[in-house]
PDB file of C-alpha atoms in Angstrom:
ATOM      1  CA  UNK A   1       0.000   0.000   0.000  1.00 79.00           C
ATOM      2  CA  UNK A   2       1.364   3.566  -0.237  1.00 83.00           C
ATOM      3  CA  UNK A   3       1.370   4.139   3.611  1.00 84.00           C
ATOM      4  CA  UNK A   4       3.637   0.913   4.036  1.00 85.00           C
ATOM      5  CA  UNK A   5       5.776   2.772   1.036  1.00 89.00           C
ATOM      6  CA  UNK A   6       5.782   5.648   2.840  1.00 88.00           C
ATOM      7  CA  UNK A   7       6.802   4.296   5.966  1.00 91.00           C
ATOM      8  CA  UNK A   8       9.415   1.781   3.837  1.00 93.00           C
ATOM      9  CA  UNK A   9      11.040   4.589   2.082  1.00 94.00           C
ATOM     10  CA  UNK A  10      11.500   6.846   5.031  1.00 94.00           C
ATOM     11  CA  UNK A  11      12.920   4.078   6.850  1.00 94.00           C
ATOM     12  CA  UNK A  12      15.527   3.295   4.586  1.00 95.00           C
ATOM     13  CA  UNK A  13      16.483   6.914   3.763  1.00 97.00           C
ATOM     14  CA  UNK A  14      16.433   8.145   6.825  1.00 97.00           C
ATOM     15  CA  UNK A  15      20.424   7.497   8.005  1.00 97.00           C
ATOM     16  CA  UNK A  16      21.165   8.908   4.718  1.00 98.00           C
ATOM     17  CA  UNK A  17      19.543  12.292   5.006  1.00 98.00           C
ATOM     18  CA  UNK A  18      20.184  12.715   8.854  1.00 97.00           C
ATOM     19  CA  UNK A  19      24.435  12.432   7.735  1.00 98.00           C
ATOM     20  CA  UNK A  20      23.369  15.460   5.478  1.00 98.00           C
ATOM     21  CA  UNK A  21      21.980  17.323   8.338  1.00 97.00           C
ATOM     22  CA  UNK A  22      18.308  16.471   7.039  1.00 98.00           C
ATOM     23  CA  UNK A  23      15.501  15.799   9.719  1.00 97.00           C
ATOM     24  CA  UNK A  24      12.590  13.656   8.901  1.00 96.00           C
ATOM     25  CA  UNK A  25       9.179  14.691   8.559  1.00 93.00           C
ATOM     26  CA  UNK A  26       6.886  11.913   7.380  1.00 88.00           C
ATOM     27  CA  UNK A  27       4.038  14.161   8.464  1.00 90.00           C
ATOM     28  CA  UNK A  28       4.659  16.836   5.556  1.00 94.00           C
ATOM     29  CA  UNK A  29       6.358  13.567   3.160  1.00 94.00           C
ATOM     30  CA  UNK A  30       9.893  15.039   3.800  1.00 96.00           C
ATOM     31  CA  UNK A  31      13.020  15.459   4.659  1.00 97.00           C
ATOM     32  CA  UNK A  32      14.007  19.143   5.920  1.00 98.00           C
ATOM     33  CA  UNK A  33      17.337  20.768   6.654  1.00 98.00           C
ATOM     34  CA  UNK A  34      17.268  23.956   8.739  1.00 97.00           C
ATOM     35  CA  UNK A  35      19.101  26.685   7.822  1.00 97.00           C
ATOM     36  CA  UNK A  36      19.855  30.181   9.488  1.00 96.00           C
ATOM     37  CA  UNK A  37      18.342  31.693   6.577  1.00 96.00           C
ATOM     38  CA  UNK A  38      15.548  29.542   6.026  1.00 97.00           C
ATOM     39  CA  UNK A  39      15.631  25.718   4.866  1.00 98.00           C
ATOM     40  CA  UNK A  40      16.165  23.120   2.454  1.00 98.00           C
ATOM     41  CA  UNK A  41      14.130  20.012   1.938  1.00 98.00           C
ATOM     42  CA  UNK A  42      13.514  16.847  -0.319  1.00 98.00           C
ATOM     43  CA  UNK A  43       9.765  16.198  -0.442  1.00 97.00           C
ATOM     44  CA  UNK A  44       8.196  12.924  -1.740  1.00 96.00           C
ATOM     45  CA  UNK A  45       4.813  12.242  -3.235  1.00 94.00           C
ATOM     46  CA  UNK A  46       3.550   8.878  -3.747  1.00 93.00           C
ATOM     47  CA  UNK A  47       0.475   7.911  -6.232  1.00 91.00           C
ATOM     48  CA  UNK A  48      -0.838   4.599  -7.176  1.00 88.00           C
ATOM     49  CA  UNK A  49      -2.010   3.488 -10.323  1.00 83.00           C
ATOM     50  CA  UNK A  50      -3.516   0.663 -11.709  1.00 80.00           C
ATOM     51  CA  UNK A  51      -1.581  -1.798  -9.230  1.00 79.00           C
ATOM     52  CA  UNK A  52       1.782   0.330  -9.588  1.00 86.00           C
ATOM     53  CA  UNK A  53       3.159   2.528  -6.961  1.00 92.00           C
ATOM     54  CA  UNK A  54       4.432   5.997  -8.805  1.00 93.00           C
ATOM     55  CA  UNK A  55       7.264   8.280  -6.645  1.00 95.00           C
ATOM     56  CA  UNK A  56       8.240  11.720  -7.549  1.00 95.00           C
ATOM     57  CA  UNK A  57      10.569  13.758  -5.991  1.00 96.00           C
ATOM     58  CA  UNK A  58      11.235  17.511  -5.337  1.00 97.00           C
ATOM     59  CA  UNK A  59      14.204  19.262  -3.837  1.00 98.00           C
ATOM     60  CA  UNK A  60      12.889  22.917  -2.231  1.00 98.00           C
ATOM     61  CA  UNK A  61      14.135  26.056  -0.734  1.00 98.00           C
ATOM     62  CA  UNK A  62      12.613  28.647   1.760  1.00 98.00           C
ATOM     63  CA  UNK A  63      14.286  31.808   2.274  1.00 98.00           C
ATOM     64  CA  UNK A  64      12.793  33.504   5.432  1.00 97.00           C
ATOM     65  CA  UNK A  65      13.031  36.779   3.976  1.00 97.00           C
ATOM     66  CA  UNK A  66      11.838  36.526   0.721  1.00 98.00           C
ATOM     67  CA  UNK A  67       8.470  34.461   1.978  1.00 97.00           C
ATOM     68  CA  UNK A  68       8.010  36.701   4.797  1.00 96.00           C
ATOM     69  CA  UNK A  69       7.077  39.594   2.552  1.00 97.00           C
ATOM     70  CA  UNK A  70       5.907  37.751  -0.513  1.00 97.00           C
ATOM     71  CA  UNK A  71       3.412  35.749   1.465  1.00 96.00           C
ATOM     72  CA  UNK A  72       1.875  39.247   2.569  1.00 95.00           C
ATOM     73  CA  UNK A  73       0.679  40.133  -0.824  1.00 97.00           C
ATOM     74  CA  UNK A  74      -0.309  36.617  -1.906  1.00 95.00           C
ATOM     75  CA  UNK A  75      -3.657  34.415  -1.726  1.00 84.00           C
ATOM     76  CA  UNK A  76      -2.215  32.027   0.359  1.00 85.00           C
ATOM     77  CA  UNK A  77      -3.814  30.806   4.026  1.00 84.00           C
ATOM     78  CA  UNK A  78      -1.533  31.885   6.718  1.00 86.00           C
ATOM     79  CA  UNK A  79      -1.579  28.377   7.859  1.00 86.00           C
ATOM     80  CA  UNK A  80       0.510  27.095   4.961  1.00 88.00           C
ATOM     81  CA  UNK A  81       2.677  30.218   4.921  1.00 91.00           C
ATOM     82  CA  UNK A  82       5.443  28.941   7.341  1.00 92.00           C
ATOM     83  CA  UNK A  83       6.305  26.662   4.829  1.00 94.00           C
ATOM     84  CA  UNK A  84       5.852  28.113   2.050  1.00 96.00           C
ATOM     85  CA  UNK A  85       9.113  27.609  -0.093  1.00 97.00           C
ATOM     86  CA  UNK A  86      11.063  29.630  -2.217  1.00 98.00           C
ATOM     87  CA  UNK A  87      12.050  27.226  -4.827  1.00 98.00           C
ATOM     88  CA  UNK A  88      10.966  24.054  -5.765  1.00 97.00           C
ATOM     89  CA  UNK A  89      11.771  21.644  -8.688  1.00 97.00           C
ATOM     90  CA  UNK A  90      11.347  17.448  -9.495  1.00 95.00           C
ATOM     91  CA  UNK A  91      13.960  15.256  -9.954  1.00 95.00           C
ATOM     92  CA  UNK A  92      12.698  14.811 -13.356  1.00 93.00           C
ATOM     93  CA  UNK A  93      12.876  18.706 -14.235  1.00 94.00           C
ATOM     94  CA  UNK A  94      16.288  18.828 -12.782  1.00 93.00           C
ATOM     95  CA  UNK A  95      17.643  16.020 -15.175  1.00 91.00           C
ATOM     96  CA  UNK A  96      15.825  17.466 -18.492  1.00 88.00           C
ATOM     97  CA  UNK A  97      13.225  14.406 -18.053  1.00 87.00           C
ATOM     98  CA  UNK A  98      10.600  16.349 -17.228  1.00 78.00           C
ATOM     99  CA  UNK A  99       7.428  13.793 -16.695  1.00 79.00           C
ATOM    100  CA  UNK A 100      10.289  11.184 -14.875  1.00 89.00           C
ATOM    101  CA  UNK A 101       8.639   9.452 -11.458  1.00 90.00           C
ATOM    102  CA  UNK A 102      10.315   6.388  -9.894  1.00 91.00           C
ATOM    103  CA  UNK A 103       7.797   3.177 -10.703  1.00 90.00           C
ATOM    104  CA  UNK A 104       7.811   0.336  -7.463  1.00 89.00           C
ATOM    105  CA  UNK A 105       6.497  -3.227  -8.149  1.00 85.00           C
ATOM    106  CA  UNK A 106       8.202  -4.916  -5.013  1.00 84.00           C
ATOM    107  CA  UNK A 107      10.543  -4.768  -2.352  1.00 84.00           C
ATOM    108  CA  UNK A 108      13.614  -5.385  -4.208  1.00 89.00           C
ATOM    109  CA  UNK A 109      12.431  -1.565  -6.591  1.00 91.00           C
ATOM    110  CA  UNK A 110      12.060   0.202  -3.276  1.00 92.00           C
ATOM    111  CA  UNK A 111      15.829  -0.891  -2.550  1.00 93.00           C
ATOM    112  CA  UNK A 112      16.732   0.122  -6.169  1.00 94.00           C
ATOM    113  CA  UNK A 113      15.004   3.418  -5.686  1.00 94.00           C
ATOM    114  CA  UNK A 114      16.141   4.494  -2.325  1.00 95.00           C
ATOM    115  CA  UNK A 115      20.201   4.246  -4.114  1.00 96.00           C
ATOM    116  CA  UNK A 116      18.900   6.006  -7.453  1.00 95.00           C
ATOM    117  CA  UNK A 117      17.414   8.932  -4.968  1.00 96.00           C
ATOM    118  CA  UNK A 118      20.936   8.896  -2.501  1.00 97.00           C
ATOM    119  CA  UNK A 119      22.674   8.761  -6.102  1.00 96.00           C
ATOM    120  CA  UNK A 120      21.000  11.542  -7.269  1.00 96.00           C
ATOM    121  CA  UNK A 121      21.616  13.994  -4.152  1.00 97.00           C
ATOM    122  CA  UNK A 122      25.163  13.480  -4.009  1.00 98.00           C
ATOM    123  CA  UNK A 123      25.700  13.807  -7.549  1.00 96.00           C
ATOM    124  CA  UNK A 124      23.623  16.644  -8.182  1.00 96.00           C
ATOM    125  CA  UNK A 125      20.631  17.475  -5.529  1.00 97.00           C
ATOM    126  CA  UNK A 126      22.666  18.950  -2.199  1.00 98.00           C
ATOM    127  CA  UNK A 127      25.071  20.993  -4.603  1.00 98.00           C
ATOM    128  CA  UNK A 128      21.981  22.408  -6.192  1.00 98.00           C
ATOM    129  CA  UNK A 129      20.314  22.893  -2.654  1.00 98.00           C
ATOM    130  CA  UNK A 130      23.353  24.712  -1.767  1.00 98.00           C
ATOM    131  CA  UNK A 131      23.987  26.438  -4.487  1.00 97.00           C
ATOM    132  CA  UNK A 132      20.310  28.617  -4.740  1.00 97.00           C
ATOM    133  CA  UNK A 133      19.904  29.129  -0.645  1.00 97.00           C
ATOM    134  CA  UNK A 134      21.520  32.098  -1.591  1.00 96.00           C
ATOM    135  CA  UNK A 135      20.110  35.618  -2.606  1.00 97.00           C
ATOM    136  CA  UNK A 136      22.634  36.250  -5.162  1.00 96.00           C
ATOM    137  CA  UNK A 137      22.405  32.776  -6.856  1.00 97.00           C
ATOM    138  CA  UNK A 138      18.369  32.730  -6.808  1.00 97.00           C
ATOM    139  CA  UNK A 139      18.535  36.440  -8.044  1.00 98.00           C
ATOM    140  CA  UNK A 140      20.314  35.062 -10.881  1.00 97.00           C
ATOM    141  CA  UNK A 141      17.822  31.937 -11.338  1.00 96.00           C
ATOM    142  CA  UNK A 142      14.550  33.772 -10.821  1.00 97.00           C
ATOM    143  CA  UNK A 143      15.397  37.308 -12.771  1.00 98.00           C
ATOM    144  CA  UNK A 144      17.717  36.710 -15.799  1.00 95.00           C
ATOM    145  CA  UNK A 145      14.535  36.322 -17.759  1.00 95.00           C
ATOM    146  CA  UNK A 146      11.440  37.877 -15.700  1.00 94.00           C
ATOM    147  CA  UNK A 147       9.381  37.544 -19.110  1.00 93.00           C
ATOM    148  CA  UNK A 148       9.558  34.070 -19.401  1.00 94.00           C
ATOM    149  CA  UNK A 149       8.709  31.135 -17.541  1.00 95.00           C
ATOM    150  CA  UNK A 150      10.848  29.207 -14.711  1.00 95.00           C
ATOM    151  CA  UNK A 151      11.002  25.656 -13.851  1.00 94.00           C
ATOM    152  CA  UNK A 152      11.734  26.323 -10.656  1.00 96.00           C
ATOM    153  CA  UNK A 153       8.469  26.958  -9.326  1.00 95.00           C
ATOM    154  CA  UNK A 154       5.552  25.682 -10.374  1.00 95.00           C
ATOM    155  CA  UNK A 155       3.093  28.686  -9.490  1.00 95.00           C
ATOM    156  CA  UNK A 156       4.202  30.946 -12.544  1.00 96.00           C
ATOM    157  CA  UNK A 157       2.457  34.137 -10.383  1.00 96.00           C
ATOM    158  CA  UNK A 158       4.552  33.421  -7.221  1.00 97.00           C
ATOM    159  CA  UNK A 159       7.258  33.083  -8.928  1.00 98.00           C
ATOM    160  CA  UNK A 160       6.606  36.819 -10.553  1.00 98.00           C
ATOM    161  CA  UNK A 161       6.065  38.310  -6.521  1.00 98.00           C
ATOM    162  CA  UNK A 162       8.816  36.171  -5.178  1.00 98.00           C
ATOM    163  CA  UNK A 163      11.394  37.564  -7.804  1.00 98.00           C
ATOM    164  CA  UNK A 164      10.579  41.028  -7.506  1.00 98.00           C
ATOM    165  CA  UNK A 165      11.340  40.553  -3.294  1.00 98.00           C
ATOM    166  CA  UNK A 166      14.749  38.517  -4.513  1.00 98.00           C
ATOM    167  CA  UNK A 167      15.676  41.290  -6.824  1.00 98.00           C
ATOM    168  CA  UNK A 168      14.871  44.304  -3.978  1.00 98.00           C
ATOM    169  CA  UNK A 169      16.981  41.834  -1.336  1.00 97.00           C
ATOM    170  CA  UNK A 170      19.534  41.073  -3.564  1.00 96.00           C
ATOM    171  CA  UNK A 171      20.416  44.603  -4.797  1.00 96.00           C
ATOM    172  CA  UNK A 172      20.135  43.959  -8.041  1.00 97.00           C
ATOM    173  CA  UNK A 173      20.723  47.129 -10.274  1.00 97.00           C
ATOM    174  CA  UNK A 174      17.898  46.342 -12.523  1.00 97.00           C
ATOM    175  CA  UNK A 175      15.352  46.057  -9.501  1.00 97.00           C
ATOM    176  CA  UNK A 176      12.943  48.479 -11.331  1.00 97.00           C
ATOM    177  CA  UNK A 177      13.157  47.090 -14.658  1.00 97.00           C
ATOM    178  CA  UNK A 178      12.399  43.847 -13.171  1.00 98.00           C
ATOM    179  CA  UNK A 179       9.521  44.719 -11.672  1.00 97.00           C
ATOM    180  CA  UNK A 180       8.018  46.180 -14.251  1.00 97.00           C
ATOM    181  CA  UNK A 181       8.956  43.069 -16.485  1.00 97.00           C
ATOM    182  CA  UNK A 182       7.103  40.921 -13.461  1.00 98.00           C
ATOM    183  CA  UNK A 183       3.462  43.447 -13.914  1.00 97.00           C
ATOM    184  CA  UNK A 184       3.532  42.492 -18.052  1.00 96.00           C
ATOM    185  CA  UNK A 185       4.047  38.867 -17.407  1.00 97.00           C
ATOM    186  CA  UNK A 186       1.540  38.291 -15.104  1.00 97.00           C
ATOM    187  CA  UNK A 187      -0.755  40.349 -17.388  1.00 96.00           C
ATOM    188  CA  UNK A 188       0.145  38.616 -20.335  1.00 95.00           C
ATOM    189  CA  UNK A 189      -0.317  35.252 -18.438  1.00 95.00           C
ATOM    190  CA  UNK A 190      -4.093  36.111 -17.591  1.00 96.00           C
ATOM    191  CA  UNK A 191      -3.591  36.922 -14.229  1.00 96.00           C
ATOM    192  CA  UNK A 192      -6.842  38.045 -11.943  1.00 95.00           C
ATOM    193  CA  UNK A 193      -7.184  41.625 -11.638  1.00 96.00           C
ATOM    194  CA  UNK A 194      -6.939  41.084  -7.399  1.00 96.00           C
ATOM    195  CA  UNK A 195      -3.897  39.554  -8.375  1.00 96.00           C
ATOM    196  CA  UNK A 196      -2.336  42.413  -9.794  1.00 97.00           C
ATOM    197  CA  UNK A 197      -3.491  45.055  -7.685  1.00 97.00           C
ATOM    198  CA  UNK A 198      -1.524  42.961  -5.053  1.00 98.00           C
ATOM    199  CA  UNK A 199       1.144  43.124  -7.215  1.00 98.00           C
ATOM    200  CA  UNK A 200       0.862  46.489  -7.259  1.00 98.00           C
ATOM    201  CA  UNK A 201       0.785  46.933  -3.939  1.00 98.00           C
ATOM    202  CA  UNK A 202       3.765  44.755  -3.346  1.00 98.00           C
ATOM    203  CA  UNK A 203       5.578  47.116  -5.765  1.00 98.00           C
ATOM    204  CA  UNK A 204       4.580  49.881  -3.923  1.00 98.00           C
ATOM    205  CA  UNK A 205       5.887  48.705  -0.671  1.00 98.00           C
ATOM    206  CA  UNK A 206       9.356  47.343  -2.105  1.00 98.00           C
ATOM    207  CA  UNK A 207      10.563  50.664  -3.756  1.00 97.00           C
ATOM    208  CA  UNK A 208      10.189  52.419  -0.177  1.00 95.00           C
ATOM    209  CA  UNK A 209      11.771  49.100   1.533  1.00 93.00           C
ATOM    210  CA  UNK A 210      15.871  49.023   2.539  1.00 89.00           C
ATOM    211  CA  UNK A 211      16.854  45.997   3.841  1.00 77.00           C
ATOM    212  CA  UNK A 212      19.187  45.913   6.674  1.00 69.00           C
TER     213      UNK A 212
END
């Protein structure tokens, strides 16, 4: 059944993460690193389908700052805004396989599964965590190209509100260009008119904000 997967697959990844400094959290389906500046965490969603257990796997990234001002202006509850995260991307995205989820039959796949996923973060998912839970490196990620779309999000809105904050925290000499880059997108993405009086507002607030 998926909740003896679940409780499987945590079981045999859990020595694993906790050497990286990862806690588990079966309750949220992941594995979470605290950081000062926020956190890092692997997060694991498990479907079944027609007899077949299906796993995919994200890697994510919360920066304190950036979702404590973001999450002001968006439509989120405040329940879910603690942990809301700053980036997040599959395992299939990261590797140009975009649709890619690990398939289970039996006991022996879970094993198989559990060293593709360790294989996988030490090759190339705890250099990426690293790597973007920075402001300078997610400025870069996130606001290169504010007019087109980023795989490292999936809400293509957020991503426009989370940006702008990234670009005002980061210093980045285009902030204002950027922002204004952000308003076209969403319009030209259809986005509701609340949704961009928010943006406004968020706008608003970030020319007149200096960060410390």
């Amino acid at each position: 059944t998926v909740q003896e997967f679940d409780t499987a697959l945590y079981h045999q990844l859990f020595d694993f993460f906790y050497d990286h400094e990862f806690e588990m959290n079966s309750h949220k389906k992941q594995f979470r690193r605290i950081l000062p500046q926020g956190f890092q965490n692997v997060l694991f969603s498990v479907s079944e389908l027609e007899g077949e257990l299906w796993l995919e796997v994200n890697l994510g990234i919360r920066i304190n700052t950036v979702e404590d001002i973001a999450q002001q202006f968006l439509d989120n509850s405040k329940a879910f805004r603690n942990d809301a995260m700053t980036v997040v991307i599959s395992v299939g995205k990261l590797t140009n396989n975009k649709y890619f989820k690990y398939k289970i039959h039996s006991k022996e796949d879970l094993e198989i599964v559990c060293d593709s996923v360790k294989s996988f973060m030490l090759q190339t998912g705890f250099q990426f965590l690293d790597n973007y839970s920075s402001l300078k490196n997610l400025d870069i990620l996130f606001n290169k190209h504010p007019n087109k779309p980023t795989e490292y999000l999936y809400n293509q809105m957020h991503r426009c509100f989370k940006g702008a904050v990234i670009a005002k925290l980061s210093y980045n000499p285009k902030f204002l260009e950027v922002l204004d880059n952000y308003g076209y997108f969403m319009e030209k993405l259809g986005a509701k008119p609340t949704l961009l009086d928010q943006y406004e507002k968020l706008s608003a607030y970030l020319v007149h904000y200096s960060p410390n």
